[in-house]
Amino acid sequence: MSESQTSLSVVILAAGKGTRMRSDIPKVLQPLAGKPLLAHVLDLTDDIHADDVVVVYGFGGDQVQAAFDSPNLKWALQAEQLGTGHAVQQAMPQIEDGDRVLVLCGDVPLLTASTLQRLLQETPTDAVGVLTVEMDDPTGYGRIIRNAAGTVDRIVEQKDANDDELLVEEINSGVFAVPAAPLRRWLTALEPKNAQGEYYLTDIVGLAVDDGINVHAVVCDDPEETMGINDRVQLAEAECAFQNRAAIALMQAGARLADPARVDIRGTVTVGRDVFIDINAVFIGDVVLGDRVQIGPNCIVQQSVIEAGTQVLANSLIESSRVGESCNIGPYARLRPGAVLERGAKVGNFVEVKKSTIGEGSKVNHLTYIGDAQIGKNVNVGAGTITCNYDGANKHLTTIGDDAFIGSGVELVAPISVGKGATIGAGTTLSKDAPDGQLTIERARQRTIDGWQRPEKNK
């Protein structure tokens, strides 16, 4: 079978408990940049166009499978944790002999597709490839042992290495590319003759050499990519590394960051030209920021589109919303799911908008709640106004026509309609439709009660 015809099957080792995490959550479900470690590895399999993916699961298997309920994934149970070789063996019944197997670790989330492509391209399909790293301090890692000719001879784990072998600075990353048929044979030949009493996947290197099959070591350019996550400290280090990468990518795309170390990306952010992002901004899910958008400090933007020229002031939250061009939001504003701001709209401080459209040029400036509403163009909504959209069972619509003026402290009891150019007097509780172009006002008659005395506390 030619290289172009060889199917690529990825085996992801994800059965570990992660004892050092001190958590009830399986290690591969620990969050990095807003999604599980395993999700980052699965994203890689998409990037390299894997034909099949087999996840070897064990501890917390029900949780792991539930988190990745995809018909495109195959699953293999490692009921006993008997080593990496034993783990890969559990996946082999779902892999054809003609396949090429790429072994990845579910707790190594920073690998890049370009690095994996290098491994696959530089290793012939009938040979064994191992991704290696050169480290100043290789403590804890398996050492790559080369022969006098400089080719890979075997891999020795830290606990089994002698003094000379411990001096080797080239280490095994845990990533292998292996033809399936010989891999199947080598796995059955593994023996747990080591300090751990486990079946090591790394022992296939020596078996391949014994069979006369070349082993290619492809050195990873960036050791950070091969960082494994075993405890909370390493998880935090990986988070910093991920965020640094994401910040660099944003700046290369045209954004200016007040401090690259104080921006959190938990998804995908697409930016236009001359975007500015202030400190402590958090972006979740798929976010699009158009040209010249400005994001103030301490803002959260989730699953939203913000179009060109819009300014988001400090401490604002935007979630599942669409914001048009040249809008102004905040400070301390909240756009909940379904909020739409048309061009030039303004939502000011302590304003909450939910499942509503604020029309072009309209202003909702202060201390206001707008829910389930359609607001037209050039409308002014006064401070302290609320749409009373919920009757205890159902939500109802408020419609406000173009050029309307809503005074301060108004309650709009939905379902209700305010006509074009209408004015609603301050303090009104509007429970009936207001006609176009007229002043509508509803207030109780003011009275002063002679002789009234304020109650006193009992002594």
CSV table of C-alpha atoms in Angstrom, one decimal:
chain,number,residue,atom,x,y,z
A,1,MET,CA,0.0,0.0,0.0
A,2,SER,CA,1.4,3.4,-0.9
A,3,GLU,CA,1.9,6.2,1.6
A,4,SER,CA,-1.0,8.1,0.1
A,5,GLN,CA,-3.3,5.1,0.5
A,6,THR,CA,-2.3,4.3,4.1
A,7,SER,CA,-4.9,5.2,6.6
A,8,LEU,CA,-3.9,7.1,9.7
A,9,SER,CA,-5.3,5.8,12.9
A,10,VAL,CA,-4.6,7.8,16.0
A,11,VAL,CA,-4.5,6.2,19.5
A,12,ILE,CA,-4.9,8.6,22.4
A,13,LEU,CA,-3.8,7.3,25.8
A,14,ALA,CA,-6.4,8.8,28.2
A,15,ALA,CA,-6.9,6.1,30.9
A,16,GLY,CA,-4.8,7.7,33.7
A,17,LYS,CA,-6.4,8.7,37.0
A,18,GLY,CA,-4.1,11.7,37.6
A,19,THR,CA,-3.6,11.1,41.3
A,20,ARG,CA,-1.4,14.1,41.7
A,21,MET,CA,-4.2,16.3,40.6
A,22,ARG,CA,-6.0,15.5,43.8
A,23,SER,CA,-9.3,15.7,42.0
A,24,ASP,CA,-12.4,13.6,41.5
A,25,ILE,CA,-12.3,14.7,37.8
A,26,PRO,CA,-10.3,12.4,35.5
A,27,LYS,CA,-7.0,14.0,34.4
A,28,VAL,CA,-7.9,14.3,30.8
A,29,LEU,CA,-11.0,16.3,31.7
A,30,GLN,CA,-9.1,18.9,33.7
A,31,PRO,CA,-9.6,22.3,32.0
A,32,LEU,CA,-7.1,24.2,29.9
A,33,ALA,CA,-8.1,27.4,28.2
A,34,GLY,CA,-11.8,26.6,28.9
A,35,LYS,CA,-11.9,23.1,27.6
A,36,PRO,CA,-10.7,19.6,28.7
A,37,LEU,CA,-7.1,18.6,28.1
A,38,LEU,CA,-8.3,15.7,25.9
A,39,ALA,CA,-10.3,18.2,23.7
A,40,HIS,CA,-7.1,19.9,22.7
A,41,VAL,CA,-5.6,16.6,21.6
A,42,LEU,CA,-8.7,15.7,19.7
A,43,ASP,CA,-8.6,19.0,17.9
A,44,LEU,CA,-5.1,18.0,16.7
A,45,THR,CA,-6.5,14.8,15.1
A,46,ASP,CA,-8.8,17.0,13.0
A,47,ASP,CA,-6.0,19.2,12.0
A,48,ILE,CA,-3.9,16.3,10.7
A,49,HIS,CA,-6.9,14.7,9.0
A,50,ALA,CA,-6.8,11.4,10.9
A,51,ASP,CA,-8.9,8.6,9.4
A,52,ASP,CA,-9.8,7.0,12.8
A,53,VAL,CA,-9.3,8.0,16.4
A,54,VAL,CA,-9.3,5.5,19.2
A,55,VAL,CA,-9.4,6.8,22.8
A,56,VAL,CA,-8.1,4.4,25.4
A,57,TYR,CA,-10.0,5.2,28.6
A,58,GLY,CA,-10.0,3.9,32.1
A,59,PHE,CA,-10.5,5.9,35.3
A,60,GLY,CA,-13.7,7.9,35.2
A,61,GLY,CA,-14.5,6.4,31.8
A,62,ASP,CA,-18.2,7.2,32.0
A,63,GLN,CA,-17.4,10.9,32.5
A,64,VAL,CA,-14.8,10.9,29.7
A,65,GLN,CA,-17.1,9.3,27.2
A,66,ALA,CA,-20.0,11.5,28.2
A,67,ALA,CA,-17.8,14.6,27.6
A,68,PHE,CA,-17.0,13.5,24.1
A,69,ASP,CA,-20.1,11.9,22.7
A,70,SER,CA,-19.1,11.8,19.1
A,71,PRO,CA,-20.0,9.1,16.6
A,72,ASN,CA,-16.6,9.6,15.0
A,73,LEU,CA,-14.7,8.4,18.0
A,74,LYS,CA,-13.8,4.8,18.9
A,75,TRP,CA,-13.3,3.8,22.5
A,76,ALA,CA,-11.1,1.1,24.1
A,77,LEU,CA,-11.3,0.3,27.8
A,78,GLN,CA,-8.1,-0.3,29.8
A,79,ALA,CA,-9.7,-1.8,32.8
A,80,GLU,CA,-6.3,-2.3,34.6
A,81,GLN,CA,-3.5,0.3,34.4
A,82,LEU,CA,-0.7,-2.0,33.3
A,83,GLY,CA,1.4,0.5,31.4
A,84,THR,CA,1.5,2.3,28.1
A,85,GLY,CA,2.1,-0.8,26.0
A,86,HIS,CA,-0.8,-2.5,27.5
A,87,ALA,CA,-3.0,0.6,26.8
A,88,VAL,CA,-2.1,0.7,23.1
A,89,GLN,CA,-2.8,-3.1,23.0
A,90,GLN,CA,-6.4,-2.4,24.0
A,91,ALA,CA,-6.9,-0.2,20.9
A,92,MET,CA,-5.4,-2.6,18.4
A,93,PRO,CA,-8.5,-4.7,17.7
A,94,GLN,CA,-10.0,-1.6,16.1
A,95,ILE,CA,-7.1,-1.0,13.8
A,96,GLU,CA,-6.3,-2.6,10.5
A,97,ASP,CA,-2.9,-4.1,9.8
A,98,GLY,CA,-2.4,-1.8,6.8
A,99,ASP,CA,-2.9,1.3,8.9
A,100,ARG,CA,-0.3,3.7,10.2
A,101,VAL,CA,-0.7,4.3,14.0
A,102,LEU,CA,0.1,7.6,15.6
A,103,VAL,CA,0.2,7.3,19.4
A,104,LEU,CA,-0.6,10.5,21.4
A,105,CYS,CA,-1.1,11.2,25.1
A,106,GLY,CA,-4.3,12.7,26.3
A,107,ASP,CA,-2.5,14.9,28.9
A,108,VAL,CA,-0.1,16.5,26.4
A,109,PRO,CA,-2.3,19.4,25.0
A,110,LEU,CA,0.3,21.8,23.6
A,111,LEU,CA,1.4,19.8,20.6
A,112,THR,CA,1.0,21.5,17.2
A,113,ALA,CA,-0.2,20.0,14.0
A,114,SER,CA,2.9,21.2,12.2
A,115,THR,CA,5.1,19.1,14.6
A,116,LEU,CA,3.0,16.0,14.1
A,117,GLN,CA,3.1,16.5,10.3
A,118,ARG,CA,6.9,16.7,10.5
A,119,LEU,CA,7.0,13.4,12.4
A,120,LEU,CA,4.7,11.7,9.8
A,121,GLN,CA,6.5,13.1,6.8
A,122,GLU,CA,10.1,12.5,8.0
A,123,THR,CA,9.3,8.9,9.0
A,124,PRO,CA,8.8,6.4,6.2
A,125,THR,CA,5.5,4.5,6.6
A,126,ASP,CA,7.3,1.2,7.1
A,127,ALA,CA,9.6,2.6,9.8
A,128,VAL,CA,9.1,3.7,13.4
A,129,GLY,CA,9.1,7.4,14.3
A,130,VAL,CA,9.5,8.8,17.7
A,131,LEU,CA,9.2,12.5,18.6
A,132,THR,CA,12.0,13.5,20.9
A,133,VAL,CA,13.0,16.6,22.8
A,134,GLU,CA,16.4,17.9,24.1
A,135,MET,CA,16.1,19.1,27.6
A,136,ASP,CA,18.7,20.7,30.0
A,137,ASP,CA,17.0,18.8,32.9
A,138,PRO,CA,15.5,15.5,31.6
A,139,THR,CA,14.7,14.2,35.1
A,140,GLY,CA,11.6,12.0,35.1
A,141,TYR,CA,11.6,11.2,31.3
A,142,GLY,CA,12.7,8.2,29.3
A,143,ARG,CA,16.1,8.7,27.6
A,144,ILE,CA,16.7,8.2,23.9
A,145,ILE,CA,19.7,5.8,23.7
A,146,ARG,CA,21.6,6.0,20.4
A,147,ASN,CA,24.3,3.6,19.1
A,148,ALA,CA,27.7,4.4,17.8
A,149,ALA,CA,26.3,5.3,14.4
A,150,GLY,CA,24.0,7.9,16.0
A,151,THR,CA,20.8,6.0,15.2
A,152,VAL,CA,18.2,5.2,17.9
A,153,ASP,CA,18.8,1.9,19.6
A,154,ARG,CA,16.3,1.9,22.5
A,155,ILE,CA,14.5,4.0,25.1
A,156,VAL,CA,15.3,3.6,28.8
A,157,GLU,CA,12.9,4.9,31.4
A,158,GLN,CA,14.2,7.0,34.2
A,159,LYS,CA,13.8,4.4,36.9
A,160,ASP,CA,15.6,1.8,34.8
A,161,ALA,CA,18.5,3.9,33.6
A,162,ASN,CA,22.1,3.6,34.7
A,163,ASP,CA,24.3,6.5,35.6
A,164,ASP,CA,25.6,7.0,32.1
A,165,GLU,CA,22.1,6.8,30.6
A,166,LEU,CA,20.8,9.4,33.1
A,167,LEU,CA,23.2,11.9,31.6
A,168,VAL,CA,21.4,11.8,28.2
A,169,GLU,CA,19.5,15.0,27.5
A,170,GLU,CA,17.4,13.7,24.6
A,171,ILE,CA,14.1,12.4,25.9
A,172,ASN,CA,11.0,10.6,24.7
A,173,SER,CA,7.9,12.7,24.3
A,174,GLY,CA,5.5,9.7,24.2
A,175,VAL,CA,4.5,10.4,20.6
A,176,PHE,CA,5.1,7.5,18.1
A,177,ALA,CA,4.3,6.8,14.5
A,178,VAL,CA,4.3,3.0,13.8
A,179,PRO,CA,3.0,0.7,11.1
A,180,ALA,CA,0.2,-1.3,12.6
A,181,ALA,CA,1.1,-4.9,11.6
A,182,PRO,CA,4.5,-5.0,13.3
A,183,LEU,CA,3.2,-2.9,16.2
A,184,ARG,CA,0.6,-5.5,16.9
A,185,ARG,CA,3.4,-8.2,16.9
A,186,TRP,CA,5.7,-6.1,19.2
A,187,LEU,CA,3.0,-5.4,21.7
A,188,THR,CA,2.4,-9.1,22.2
A,189,ALA,CA,6.1,-9.6,22.9
A,190,LEU,CA,6.3,-6.9,25.6
A,191,GLU,CA,7.3,-8.1,29.1
A,192,PRO,CA,7.0,-6.2,32.4
A,193,LYS,CA,10.6,-6.7,33.3
A,194,ASN,CA,11.3,-3.2,34.7
A,195,ALA,CA,11.2,-1.2,37.9
A,196,GLN,CA,7.5,-0.4,37.4
A,197,GLY,CA,6.4,-3.9,36.6
A,198,GLU,CA,4.5,-2.5,33.6
A,199,TYR,CA,4.3,-3.1,29.8
A,200,TYR,CA,6.2,-0.2,28.3
A,201,LEU,CA,5.3,1.1,24.9
A,202,THR,CA,8.9,2.4,24.6
A,203,ASP,CA,10.2,-1.2,24.5
A,204,ILE,CA,8.9,-1.5,20.9
A,205,VAL,CA,11.9,0.6,19.8
A,206,GLY,CA,14.3,-2.1,20.9
A,207,LEU,CA,12.1,-4.8,19.3
A,208,ALA,CA,12.0,-2.8,16.0
A,209,VAL,CA,15.8,-2.5,16.0
A,210,ASP,CA,16.0,-6.3,16.6
A,211,ASP,CA,13.8,-6.8,13.6
A,212,GLY,CA,15.9,-4.6,11.4
A,213,ILE,CA,13.3,-1.8,11.1
A,214,ASN,CA,14.7,1.7,11.2
A,215,VAL,CA,13.7,4.0,14.1
A,216,HIS,CA,13.7,7.7,13.2
A,217,ALA,CA,14.0,10.3,16.0
A,218,VAL,CA,12.4,13.6,15.0
A,219,VAL,CA,13.4,16.3,17.4
A,220,CYS,CA,10.7,18.7,18.4
A,221,ASP,CA,11.8,22.4,18.0
A,222,ASP,CA,9.9,23.6,21.0
A,223,PRO,CA,10.1,21.6,24.2
A,224,GLU,CA,7.0,23.4,25.5
A,225,GLU,CA,4.9,21.5,23.0
A,226,THR,CA,5.6,18.1,24.7
A,227,MET,CA,4.8,19.3,28.2
A,228,GLY,CA,2.8,16.6,30.1
A,229,ILE,CA,0.2,17.6,32.7
A,230,ASN,CA,0.4,15.6,35.9
A,231,ASP,CA,-0.5,18.1,38.7
A,232,ARG,CA,-2.0,21.5,39.3
A,233,VAL,CA,1.3,23.3,38.9
A,234,GLN,CA,2.0,21.8,35.5
A,235,LEU,CA,-1.6,22.6,34.5
A,236,ALA,CA,-1.1,26.3,35.5
A,237,GLU,CA,2.2,26.3,33.5
A,238,ALA,CA,0.5,24.9,30.5
A,239,GLU,CA,-2.3,27.5,30.8
A,240,CYS,CA,0.3,30.3,30.8
A,241,ALA,CA,2.0,28.8,27.7
A,242,PHE,CA,-1.3,28.4,25.9
A,243,GLN,CA,-2.3,32.0,26.6
A,244,ASN,CA,1.1,33.3,25.6
A,245,ARG,CA,0.7,31.6,22.2
A,246,ALA,CA,-2.9,32.9,21.8
A,247,ALA,CA,-1.8,36.5,22.7
A,248,ILE,CA,1.0,36.4,20.1
A,249,ALA,CA,-1.4,35.1,17.5
A,250,LEU,CA,-3.8,38.0,18.2
A,251,MET,CA,-1.0,40.6,17.9
A,252,GLN,CA,0.2,39.0,14.7
A,253,ALA,CA,-3.3,39.3,13.4
A,254,GLY,CA,-3.4,43.0,14.1
A,255,ALA,CA,-4.6,43.5,17.7
A,256,ARG,CA,-2.9,45.7,20.2
A,257,LEU,CA,-2.9,44.3,23.7
A,258,ALA,CA,-2.3,46.5,26.7
A,259,ASP,CA,-0.6,43.5,28.4
A,260,PRO,CA,-0.3,40.2,26.6
A,261,ALA,CA,0.0,38.4,29.9
A,262,ARG,CA,-3.4,39.6,31.1
A,263,VAL,CA,-5.7,38.4,28.3
A,264,ASP,CA,-7.5,35.0,28.5
A,265,ILE,CA,-8.5,33.2,25.3
A,266,ARG,CA,-10.9,30.3,25.9
A,267,GLY,CA,-11.9,29.6,22.4
A,268,THR,CA,-11.2,31.2,19.0
A,269,VAL,CA,-10.9,35.0,18.6
A,270,THR,CA,-10.9,36.6,15.1
A,271,VAL,CA,-9.7,40.2,15.0
A,272,GLY,CA,-9.7,42.9,12.4
A,273,ARG,CA,-7.2,45.7,12.0
A,274,ASP,CA,-6.3,48.1,14.9
A,275,VAL,CA,-8.3,46.3,17.5
A,276,PHE,CA,-7.4,47.2,21.1
A,277,ILE,CA,-7.8,44.9,24.1
A,278,ASP,CA,-7.2,46.2,27.6
A,279,ILE,CA,-6.1,44.2,30.6
A,280,ASN,CA,-8.0,41.2,32.1
A,281,ALA,CA,-10.3,40.7,29.1
A,282,VAL,CA,-11.7,37.2,28.8
A,283,PHE,CA,-12.9,35.7,25.5
A,284,ILE,CA,-14.9,32.5,25.5
A,285,GLY,CA,-16.0,30.4,22.5
A,286,ASP,CA,-16.0,31.9,19.0
A,287,VAL,CA,-15.6,35.7,19.2
A,288,VAL,CA,-15.3,38.1,16.2
A,289,LEU,CA,-13.9,41.6,16.8
A,290,GLY,CA,-14.2,43.9,13.7
A,291,ASP,CA,-11.7,46.7,12.8
A,292,ARG,CA,-11.0,49.3,15.4
A,293,VAL,CA,-13.1,47.6,18.1
A,294,GLN,CA,-11.9,48.6,21.6
A,295,ILE,CA,-12.4,46.2,24.6
A,296,GLY,CA,-12.0,47.9,28.0
A,297,PRO,CA,-10.5,46.4,31.1
A,298,ASN,CA,-12.2,43.4,32.9
A,299,CYS,CA,-14.6,42.7,30.1
A,300,ILE,CA,-15.9,39.2,29.2
A,301,VAL,CA,-17.0,38.4,25.7
A,302,GLN,CA,-18.5,35.1,24.9
A,303,GLN,CA,-19.7,33.6,21.6
A,304,SER,CA,-20.4,37.0,20.1
A,305,VAL,CA,-19.8,39.3,17.1
A,306,ILE,CA,-18.7,42.9,17.7
A,307,GLU,CA,-18.5,44.9,14.5
A,308,ALA,CA,-16.2,47.7,13.4
A,309,GLY,CA,-15.7,50.8,15.5
A,310,THR,CA,-17.6,49.6,18.6
A,311,GLN,CA,-16.3,50.5,22.0
A,312,VAL,CA,-16.9,48.3,25.0
A,313,LEU,CA,-16.1,50.0,28.3
A,314,ALA,CA,-14.8,48.5,31.5
A,315,ASN,CA,-16.4,45.6,33.4
A,316,SER,CA,-19.0,44.7,30.7
A,317,LEU,CA,-20.3,41.2,29.9
A,318,ILE,CA,-21.4,40.3,26.4
A,319,GLU,CA,-22.8,36.8,25.8
A,320,SER,CA,-24.2,35.2,22.6
A,321,SER,CA,-24.9,38.6,21.2
A,322,ARG,CA,-24.4,40.6,18.0
A,323,VAL,CA,-23.2,44.2,18.2
A,324,GLY,CA,-23.3,46.4,15.1
A,325,GLU,CA,-20.8,49.0,14.0
A,326,SER,CA,-19.9,52.1,16.0
A,327,CYS,CA,-21.9,51.1,19.1
A,328,ASN,CA,-21.0,52.1,22.7
A,329,ILE,CA,-21.4,49.6,25.6
A,330,GLY,CA,-20.8,50.1,29.3
A,331,PRO,CA,-19.2,50.5,31.7
A,332,TYR,CA,-20.9,47.7,33.7
A,333,ALA,CA,-23.3,46.7,31.0
A,334,ARG,CA,-24.6,43.2,30.4
A,335,LEU,CA,-25.7,41.8,27.1
A,336,ARG,CA,-27.4,38.4,27.6
A,337,PRO,CA,-28.0,35.8,24.9
A,338,GLY,CA,-30.1,37.1,22.0
A,339,ALA,CA,-29.1,40.8,22.4
A,340,VAL,CA,-28.7,42.6,19.1
A,341,LEU,CA,-27.4,46.2,18.9
A,342,GLU,CA,-27.8,47.9,15.5
A,343,ARG,CA,-25.4,50.5,14.2
A,344,GLY,CA,-24.6,53.4,16.6
A,345,ALA,CA,-26.7,52.0,19.4
A,346,LYS,CA,-25.7,52.8,23.0
A,347,VAL,CA,-26.1,50.6,26.1
A,348,GLY,CA,-24.8,52.4,29.2
A,349,ASN,CA,-23.8,51.7,32.8
A,350,PHE,CA,-25.8,49.1,34.7
A,351,VAL,CA,-28.0,48.2,31.8
A,352,GLU,CA,-29.1,44.6,31.1
A,353,VAL,CA,-30.4,43.5,27.7
A,354,LYS,CA,-31.8,40.1,27.0
A,355,LYS,CA,-33.2,38.7,23.7
A,356,SER,CA,-33.9,42.2,22.4
A,357,THR,CA,-32.9,44.4,19.5
A,358,ILE,CA,-31.8,47.9,20.1
A,359,GLY,CA,-32.3,49.8,16.9
A,360,GLU,CA,-29.9,52.0,15.0
A,361,GLY,CA,-28.9,55.1,17.0
A,362,SER,CA,-31.0,54.2,20.0
A,363,LYS,CA,-29.8,54.8,23.6
A,364,VAL,CA,-30.4,52.9,26.7
A,365,ASN,CA,-28.1,54.7,29.0
A,366,HIS,CA,-28.6,54.0,32.7
A,367,LEU,CA,-29.9,51.5,35.2
A,368,THR,CA,-32.3,49.8,32.9
A,369,TYR,CA,-33.6,46.2,32.0
A,370,ILE,CA,-34.6,45.5,28.5
A,371,GLY,CA,-35.9,41.9,27.9
A,372,ASP,CA,-37.9,40.4,25.0
A,373,ALA,CA,-38.1,43.8,23.2
A,374,GLN,CA,-37.9,45.2,19.8
A,375,ILE,CA,-36.7,48.8,19.9
A,376,GLY,CA,-36.7,50.9,16.7
A,377,LYS,CA,-34.3,53.6,15.5
A,378,ASN,CA,-33.3,56.8,17.5
A,379,VAL,CA,-35.2,55.8,20.6
A,380,ASN,CA,-34.2,57.2,24.0
A,381,VAL,CA,-34.9,55.0,27.0
A,382,GLY,CA,-34.7,56.8,30.3
A,383,ALA,CA,-32.9,55.7,33.5
A,384,GLY,CA,-34.6,53.1,35.6
A,385,THR,CA,-36.9,51.8,32.9
A,386,ILE,CA,-37.8,48.1,32.8
A,387,THR,CA,-39.7,45.9,30.5
A,388,CYS,CA,-42.0,43.7,32.6
A,389,ASN,CA,-41.8,40.8,30.2
A,390,TYR,CA,-42.5,37.8,32.5
A,391,ASP,CA,-46.0,37.1,33.9
A,392,GLY,CA,-44.8,34.1,36.0
A,393,ALA,CA,-45.3,31.6,33.2
A,394,ASN,CA,-44.6,33.1,29.9
A,395,LYS,CA,-42.4,35.9,28.3
A,396,HIS,CA,-44.1,38.7,26.4
A,397,LEU,CA,-42.9,41.1,23.8
A,398,THR,CA,-42.4,44.9,24.1
A,399,THR,CA,-42.3,46.9,20.8
A,400,ILE,CA,-41.1,50.5,20.7
A,401,GLY,CA,-41.3,52.4,17.5
A,402,ASP,CA,-38.8,54.7,15.9
A,403,ASP,CA,-38.1,58.1,17.5
A,404,ALA,CA,-40.0,57.2,20.7
A,405,PHE,CA,-38.9,58.8,24.0
A,406,ILE,CA,-39.3,56.7,27.2
A,407,GLY,CA,-39.0,58.8,30.4
A,408,SER,CA,-37.2,57.8,33.5
A,409,GLY,CA,-38.6,55.2,35.9
A,410,VAL,CA,-41.1,53.7,33.4
A,411,GLU,CA,-42.5,50.2,33.6
A,412,LEU,CA,-43.6,48.7,30.3
A,413,VAL,CA,-46.0,45.8,31.1
A,414,ALA,CA,-45.8,43.4,28.2
A,415,PRO,CA,-47.3,42.5,25.8
A,416,ILE,CA,-47.3,46.1,24.8
A,417,SER,CA,-46.5,48.5,21.9
A,418,VAL,CA,-45.2,52.1,22.0
A,419,GLY,CA,-45.9,53.9,18.8
A,420,LYS,CA,-43.5,55.9,16.6
A,421,GLY,CA,-42.5,59.2,18.0
A,422,ALA,CA,-44.5,58.6,21.2
A,423,THR,CA,-43.4,60.0,24.5
A,424,ILE,CA,-44.0,58.2,27.8
A,425,GLY,CA,-43.9,60.4,30.8
A,426,ALA,CA,-41.5,59.6,33.7
A,427,GLY,CA,-42.8,57.3,36.3
A,428,THR,CA,-45.5,55.8,34.1
A,429,THR,CA,-46.6,52.2,34.4
A,430,LEU,CA,-47.7,51.5,30.9
A,431,SER,CA,-50.2,48.6,30.6
A,432,LYS,CA,-51.9,49.6,27.4
A,433,ASP,CA,-50.5,50.5,23.9
A,434,ALA,CA,-49.3,54.1,23.5
A,435,PRO,CA,-50.3,55.8,20.2
A,436,ASP,CA,-47.9,57.4,17.7
A,437,GLY,CA,-46.7,60.9,18.3
A,438,GLN,CA,-48.6,61.4,21.6
A,439,LEU,CA,-47.6,61.9,25.2
A,440,THR,CA,-48.8,59.1,27.4
A,441,ILE,CA,-48.6,59.4,31.1
A,442,GLU,CA,-49.9,57.4,34.1
A,443,ARG,CA,-49.4,58.5,37.7
A,444,ALA,CA,-51.3,58.3,40.9
A,445,ARG,CA,-52.4,61.6,42.3
A,446,GLN,CA,-49.8,62.9,44.8
A,447,ARG,CA,-51.1,63.4,48.4
A,448,THR,CA,-49.5,64.6,51.6
A,449,ILE,CA,-51.0,63.1,54.8
A,450,ASP,CA,-51.4,65.6,57.5
A,451,GLY,CA,-50.4,64.4,61.0
A,452,TRP,CA,-48.7,61.2,59.8
A,453,GLN,CA,-45.9,60.0,62.1
A,454,ARG,CA,-43.1,57.6,61.2
A,455,PRO,CA,-43.2,54.4,63.2
A,456,GLU,CA,-40.7,54.0,66.0
A,457,LYS,CA,-38.8,50.8,67.1
A,458,ASN,CA,-40.1,49.2,70.2
A,459,LYS,CA,-38.0,50.1,73.2
